[in-house]
């Protein structure tokens, strides 16, 4: 049947086809052994691709019958569910739910089911455990009360300078100037203590670390500005030092031919810092 209408109308109608649904039915029919539908679905594919030059319509009754008769592939239903290959937070139960493999029944013979089954055979959940902030609270020795109170005073003095700068949101240069001055003030205090003795700087760092942990949110940058070298030294002794890589998409490891047979690369992890307006 010759196509009717203007070129614009024909082009618009050609986009309103069911090619995605039909090809899904084809794949499902093949995977589930429902081969009696394949010839009819192949004809419907031809109708869909010829929409630009023909006014033939889909046999909607046939497509509806196929849709009702074909079973739902379990992986197609499961692929958008939470927890597939990755953990997630369950807001109702208020807890983290573990990752799991995607469902793929062995009774179907489609390529995607085979692929998922192969992935599931070698898949392992991520074995990385979140470390709580409490684990880092005792990064230094416990300070005496006198030094702790002095650290609180220094922390509050620094915080007041930072908050003063934050209020100058409309005066960007003035804000940066005050931030730089506050950062430099904290760094100079750390340098003075560092020049006295190693023991002295460790004790003072411990006091400031505790004061920063016990302060309000957003007041911890003072301890990093004053005692960054000491903190990095401590973190190097209290961190995951190596990470096992089993696959990579980008970077220098991307060219490795991963086969899933146990090969891996170990890379070192380094503590580094990035500064922005005096904050780390």
Short mmCIF file of C-alpha atoms in Angstrom, two decimals:
data_model
loop_
_atom_site.label_atom_id
_atom_site.label_comp_id
_atom_site.label_asym_id
_atom_site.label_seq_id
_atom_site.Cartn_x
_atom_site.Cartn_y
_atom_site.Cartn_z
CA UNK A 1 0.00 0.00 0.00
CA UNK A 2 1.54 3.33 -1.08
CA UNK A 3 2.29 5.78 1.66
CA UNK A 4 -0.08 8.73 2.07
CA UNK A 5 0.53 12.30 3.29
CA UNK A 6 3.29 14.87 3.18
CA UNK A 7 6.94 14.01 3.80
CA UNK A 8 6.75 15.54 7.28
CA UNK A 9 3.66 13.49 8.15
CA UNK A 10 5.26 10.30 6.84
CA UNK A 11 8.47 10.95 8.76
CA UNK A 12 6.50 11.56 11.95
CA UNK A 13 4.45 8.38 11.53
CA UNK A 14 7.58 6.33 10.87
CA UNK A 15 8.82 7.11 14.37
CA UNK A 16 5.67 5.65 15.89
CA UNK A 17 6.57 2.02 15.37
CA UNK A 18 6.81 -0.92 17.75
CA UNK A 19 10.19 -2.21 16.66
CA UNK A 20 11.52 -2.35 20.23
CA UNK A 21 8.57 -4.36 21.50
CA UNK A 22 8.60 -6.69 18.50
CA UNK A 23 12.32 -7.46 18.75
CA UNK A 24 11.86 -8.11 22.47
CA UNK A 25 9.08 -10.57 21.63
CA UNK A 26 11.37 -12.22 19.07
CA UNK A 27 14.19 -12.64 21.57
CA UNK A 28 11.83 -13.93 24.25
CA UNK A 29 10.12 -16.36 21.86
CA UNK A 30 13.49 -17.79 20.83
CA UNK A 31 14.78 -17.97 24.42
CA UNK A 32 11.67 -19.71 25.76
CA UNK A 33 11.19 -22.11 22.86
CA UNK A 34 7.98 -20.46 21.59
CA UNK A 35 9.15 -20.79 17.97
CA UNK A 36 5.62 -20.76 16.53
CA UNK A 37 5.59 -16.96 16.87
CA UNK A 38 8.91 -16.24 15.16
CA UNK A 39 7.68 -16.16 11.54
CA UNK A 40 4.83 -13.78 12.38
CA UNK A 41 7.10 -11.54 14.43
CA UNK A 42 9.63 -11.42 11.60
CA UNK A 43 6.86 -10.10 9.34
CA UNK A 44 5.99 -7.46 11.94
CA UNK A 45 9.64 -6.36 12.02
CA UNK A 46 9.49 -5.86 8.25
CA UNK A 47 6.34 -3.75 8.62
CA UNK A 48 8.07 -1.61 11.24
CA UNK A 49 11.21 -0.93 9.19
CA UNK A 50 9.14 -0.15 6.07
CA UNK A 51 7.03 2.52 7.77
CA UNK A 52 8.73 5.27 5.78
CA UNK A 53 7.65 3.83 2.42
CA UNK A 54 4.55 1.79 3.20
CA UNK A 55 1.25 2.33 5.00
CA UNK A 56 0.94 -1.27 6.13
CA UNK A 57 -0.23 -1.53 9.74
CA UNK A 58 0.88 -3.94 12.44
CA UNK A 59 -1.31 -6.90 13.22
CA UNK A 60 -2.10 -5.63 16.71
CA UNK A 61 -4.29 -8.62 17.55
CA UNK A 62 -1.37 -10.95 16.83
CA UNK A 63 1.06 -8.82 18.86
CA UNK A 64 -1.33 -8.72 21.82
CA UNK A 65 -1.70 -12.50 21.67
CA UNK A 66 2.07 -12.96 21.64
CA UNK A 67 2.49 -10.57 24.55
CA UNK A 68 -0.01 -12.51 26.67
CA UNK A 69 1.45 -15.91 25.75
CA UNK A 70 5.17 -15.28 26.27
CA UNK A 71 6.56 -15.67 29.80
CA UNK A 72 8.48 -12.79 31.37
CA UNK A 73 12.23 -13.31 31.42
CA UNK A 74 13.35 -13.10 35.02
CA UNK A 75 16.44 -11.00 34.25
CA UNK A 76 14.32 -8.44 32.39
CA UNK A 77 12.17 -7.94 35.48
CA UNK A 78 15.09 -8.07 37.91
CA UNK A 79 17.54 -5.81 36.07
CA UNK A 80 16.04 -2.58 37.45
CA UNK A 81 15.56 -3.84 41.00
CA UNK A 82 17.70 -2.52 43.83
CA UNK A 83 20.53 -4.67 45.09
CA UNK A 84 21.52 -6.20 41.74
CA UNK A 85 25.35 -6.37 41.86
CA UNK A 86 25.40 -3.47 44.32
CA UNK A 87 24.31 -2.78 47.89
CA UNK A 88 21.74 -0.08 48.65
CA UNK A 89 20.17 1.71 51.59
CA UNK A 90 16.66 0.55 52.49
CA UNK A 91 14.85 3.65 53.75
CA UNK A 92 11.97 1.62 55.20
CA UNK A 93 14.16 -0.69 57.27
CA UNK A 94 16.76 2.06 57.74
CA UNK A 95 19.69 -0.18 57.02
CA UNK A 96 22.05 -1.12 54.23
CA UNK A 97 20.99 -4.13 52.15
CA UNK A 98 23.63 -6.42 50.63
CA UNK A 99 24.33 -6.86 46.95
CA UNK A 100 23.14 -9.95 45.09
CA UNK A 101 23.53 -11.47 41.61
CA UNK A 102 20.92 -10.86 38.93
CA UNK A 103 18.26 -13.49 38.47
CA UNK A 104 18.75 -15.57 35.34
CA UNK A 105 16.97 -18.89 35.05
CA UNK A 106 18.93 -21.73 33.51
CA UNK A 107 15.86 -22.94 31.60
CA UNK A 108 16.13 -20.19 28.96
CA UNK A 109 18.60 -20.21 26.07
CA UNK A 110 18.84 -16.56 25.11
CA UNK A 111 22.30 -14.92 24.90
CA UNK A 112 21.62 -12.47 27.74
CA UNK A 113 20.63 -15.28 30.12
CA UNK A 114 23.84 -17.10 29.23
CA UNK A 115 25.84 -13.91 29.78
CA UNK A 116 24.26 -13.22 33.17
CA UNK A 117 24.79 -16.82 34.27
CA UNK A 118 28.48 -16.56 33.33
CA UNK A 119 28.82 -13.32 35.28
CA UNK A 120 27.04 -14.83 38.28
CA UNK A 121 29.46 -17.77 38.28
CA UNK A 122 32.44 -15.49 38.99
CA UNK A 123 30.73 -12.56 40.71
CA UNK A 124 31.58 -11.82 44.33
CA UNK A 125 30.11 -9.12 46.55
CA UNK A 126 32.38 -6.22 47.39
CA UNK A 127 34.32 -7.02 50.55
CA UNK A 128 34.96 -3.44 51.65
CA UNK A 129 33.68 -2.34 55.02
CA UNK A 130 32.93 1.26 55.86
CA UNK A 131 35.10 2.65 58.62
CA UNK A 132 33.30 4.82 61.15
CA UNK A 133 34.50 8.21 62.35
CA UNK A 134 34.85 6.77 65.85
CA UNK A 135 37.73 4.69 64.54
CA UNK A 136 39.69 7.88 63.90
CA UNK A 137 38.75 9.71 67.08
CA UNK A 138 41.71 8.19 68.93
CA UNK A 139 44.18 8.91 66.14
CA UNK A 140 46.44 10.64 68.69
CA UNK A 141 47.05 10.04 72.39
CA UNK A 142 44.51 11.48 74.80
CA UNK A 143 45.53 15.05 75.76
CA UNK A 144 45.50 16.49 79.26
CA UNK A 145 42.65 18.81 80.23
CA UNK A 146 44.72 22.02 80.20
CA UNK A 147 45.92 21.54 76.64
CA UNK A 148 42.44 20.44 75.59
CA UNK A 149 40.89 23.69 76.85
CA UNK A 150 43.58 25.73 75.07
CA UNK A 151 42.84 23.82 71.87
CA UNK A 152 39.13 24.62 72.20
CA UNK A 153 39.97 28.32 72.51
CA UNK A 154 42.17 28.18 69.39
CA UNK A 155 39.49 26.24 67.53
CA UNK A 156 36.80 28.78 68.39
CA UNK A 157 39.05 31.68 67.44
CA UNK A 158 39.74 30.11 64.05
CA UNK A 159 36.06 29.26 63.54
CA UNK A 160 35.01 32.85 64.22
CA UNK A 161 37.42 34.04 61.52
CA UNK A 162 36.05 31.52 59.03
CA UNK A 163 32.44 32.42 59.81
CA UNK A 164 33.25 36.08 59.39
CA UNK A 165 34.52 35.30 55.91
CA UNK A 166 31.45 33.20 55.08
CA UNK A 167 29.18 36.18 55.77
CA UNK A 168 30.92 38.15 53.01
CA UNK A 169 29.32 36.14 50.23
CA UNK A 170 28.80 39.26 48.10
CA UNK A 171 32.39 40.44 48.50
CA UNK A 172 34.39 37.59 47.04
CA UNK A 173 37.83 39.18 47.30
CA UNK A 174 37.30 40.24 50.92
CA UNK A 175 36.10 36.75 51.74
CA UNK A 176 39.16 35.14 50.19
CA UNK A 177 41.44 37.57 52.00
CA UNK A 178 40.00 36.69 55.41
CA UNK A 179 40.10 32.97 54.62
CA UNK A 180 43.74 33.13 53.60
CA UNK A 181 44.57 35.09 56.74
CA UNK A 182 42.82 32.50 58.93
CA UNK A 183 44.59 29.63 57.21
CA UNK A 184 47.95 31.34 57.50
CA UNK A 185 47.29 32.06 61.18
CA UNK A 186 46.60 28.36 61.83
CA UNK A 187 49.63 27.23 59.83
CA UNK A 188 51.93 29.64 61.66
CA UNK A 189 50.72 28.29 65.01
CA UNK A 190 51.55 24.79 63.86
CA UNK A 191 55.01 25.84 62.66
CA UNK A 192 55.81 27.51 65.99
CA UNK A 193 54.88 24.37 67.88
CA UNK A 194 56.78 22.20 65.40
CA UNK A 195 59.95 24.24 65.95
CA UNK A 196 59.92 23.52 69.70
CA UNK A 197 60.01 19.72 69.82
CA UNK A 198 58.47 16.65 68.22
CA UNK A 199 56.91 15.59 71.51
CA UNK A 200 55.36 19.00 72.01
CA UNK A 201 53.79 19.11 68.55
CA UNK A 202 52.34 15.58 68.96
CA UNK A 203 50.73 16.52 72.29
CA UNK A 204 49.29 19.74 70.87
CA UNK A 205 48.07 17.93 67.75
CA UNK A 206 46.28 15.42 69.98
CA UNK A 207 44.55 18.22 71.89
CA UNK A 208 43.47 20.03 68.72
CA UNK A 209 42.33 16.76 67.14
CA UNK A 210 40.04 16.06 70.09
CA UNK A 211 38.76 19.64 70.16
CA UNK A 212 37.94 19.48 66.44
CA UNK A 213 36.11 16.16 66.80
CA UNK A 214 34.03 17.51 69.66
CA UNK A 215 33.20 20.80 67.95
CA UNK A 216 30.30 21.77 65.73
CA UNK A 217 30.02 20.57 62.14
CA UNK A 218 32.38 22.44 59.82
CA UNK A 219 34.98 23.43 62.45
CA UNK A 220 37.59 20.74 61.80
CA UNK A 221 39.73 22.47 59.17
CA UNK A 222 41.82 24.22 61.84
CA UNK A 223 43.48 20.98 62.92
CA UNK A 224 44.35 20.10 59.31
CA UNK A 225 45.84 23.53 58.72
CA UNK A 226 47.90 23.35 61.91
CA UNK A 227 49.00 19.71 61.94
CA UNK A 228 48.58 18.29 58.43
CA UNK A 229 52.00 16.47 58.33
CA UNK A 230 51.32 14.81 61.68
CA UNK A 231 47.80 13.74 60.63
CA UNK A 232 49.05 12.25 57.36
CA UNK A 233 51.74 10.30 59.23
CA UNK A 234 49.11 8.84 61.55
CA UNK A 235 46.73 8.00 58.71
CA UNK A 236 49.48 6.15 56.87
CA UNK A 237 49.63 3.81 59.86
CA UNK A 238 45.86 3.42 60.08
CA UNK A 239 44.53 2.83 56.59
CA UNK A 240 43.97 0.29 53.86
CA UNK A 241 47.40 0.31 52.21
CA UNK A 242 46.73 -1.78 49.10
CA UNK A 243 43.69 -2.37 46.92
CA UNK A 244 43.17 -5.41 44.71
CA UNK A 245 41.90 -4.54 41.21
CA UNK A 246 40.06 -7.22 39.22
CA UNK A 247 38.88 -5.08 36.31
CA UNK A 248 39.23 -1.56 34.94
CA UNK A 249 37.57 0.46 32.19
CA UNK A 250 39.83 3.52 32.17
CA UNK A 251 43.41 4.37 33.11
CA UNK A 252 46.66 2.47 32.83
CA UNK A 253 45.04 -0.84 33.85
CA UNK A 254 42.34 -0.66 31.17
CA UNK A 255 44.48 -2.47 28.58
CA UNK A 256 44.85 -5.54 30.82
CA UNK A 257 43.03 -8.56 29.42
CA UNK A 258 40.89 -9.60 32.38
CA UNK A 259 39.52 -13.13 32.02
CA UNK A 260 37.99 -13.63 35.45
CA UNK A 261 40.41 -16.46 36.23
CA UNK A 262 41.88 -14.83 39.31
CA UNK A 263 44.44 -12.44 37.87
CA UNK A 264 44.58 -9.08 39.58
CA UNK A 265 46.69 -6.00 40.08
CA UNK A 266 47.61 -4.47 43.42
CA UNK A 267 48.15 -0.73 43.60
CA UNK A 268 49.34 1.32 46.58
CA UNK A 269 46.99 3.81 48.24
CA UNK A 270 48.47 7.14 49.31
CA UNK A 271 47.04 9.74 51.65
CA UNK A 272 46.86 13.09 49.84
CA UNK A 273 45.08 16.35 50.42
CA UNK A 274 43.36 19.03 48.37
CA UNK A 275 42.98 22.56 49.65
CA UNK A 276 40.20 24.97 48.69
CA UNK A 277 39.84 28.27 50.52
CA UNK A 278 41.65 26.83 53.50
CA UNK A 279 39.53 23.70 53.74
CA UNK A 280 40.85 20.18 53.24
#
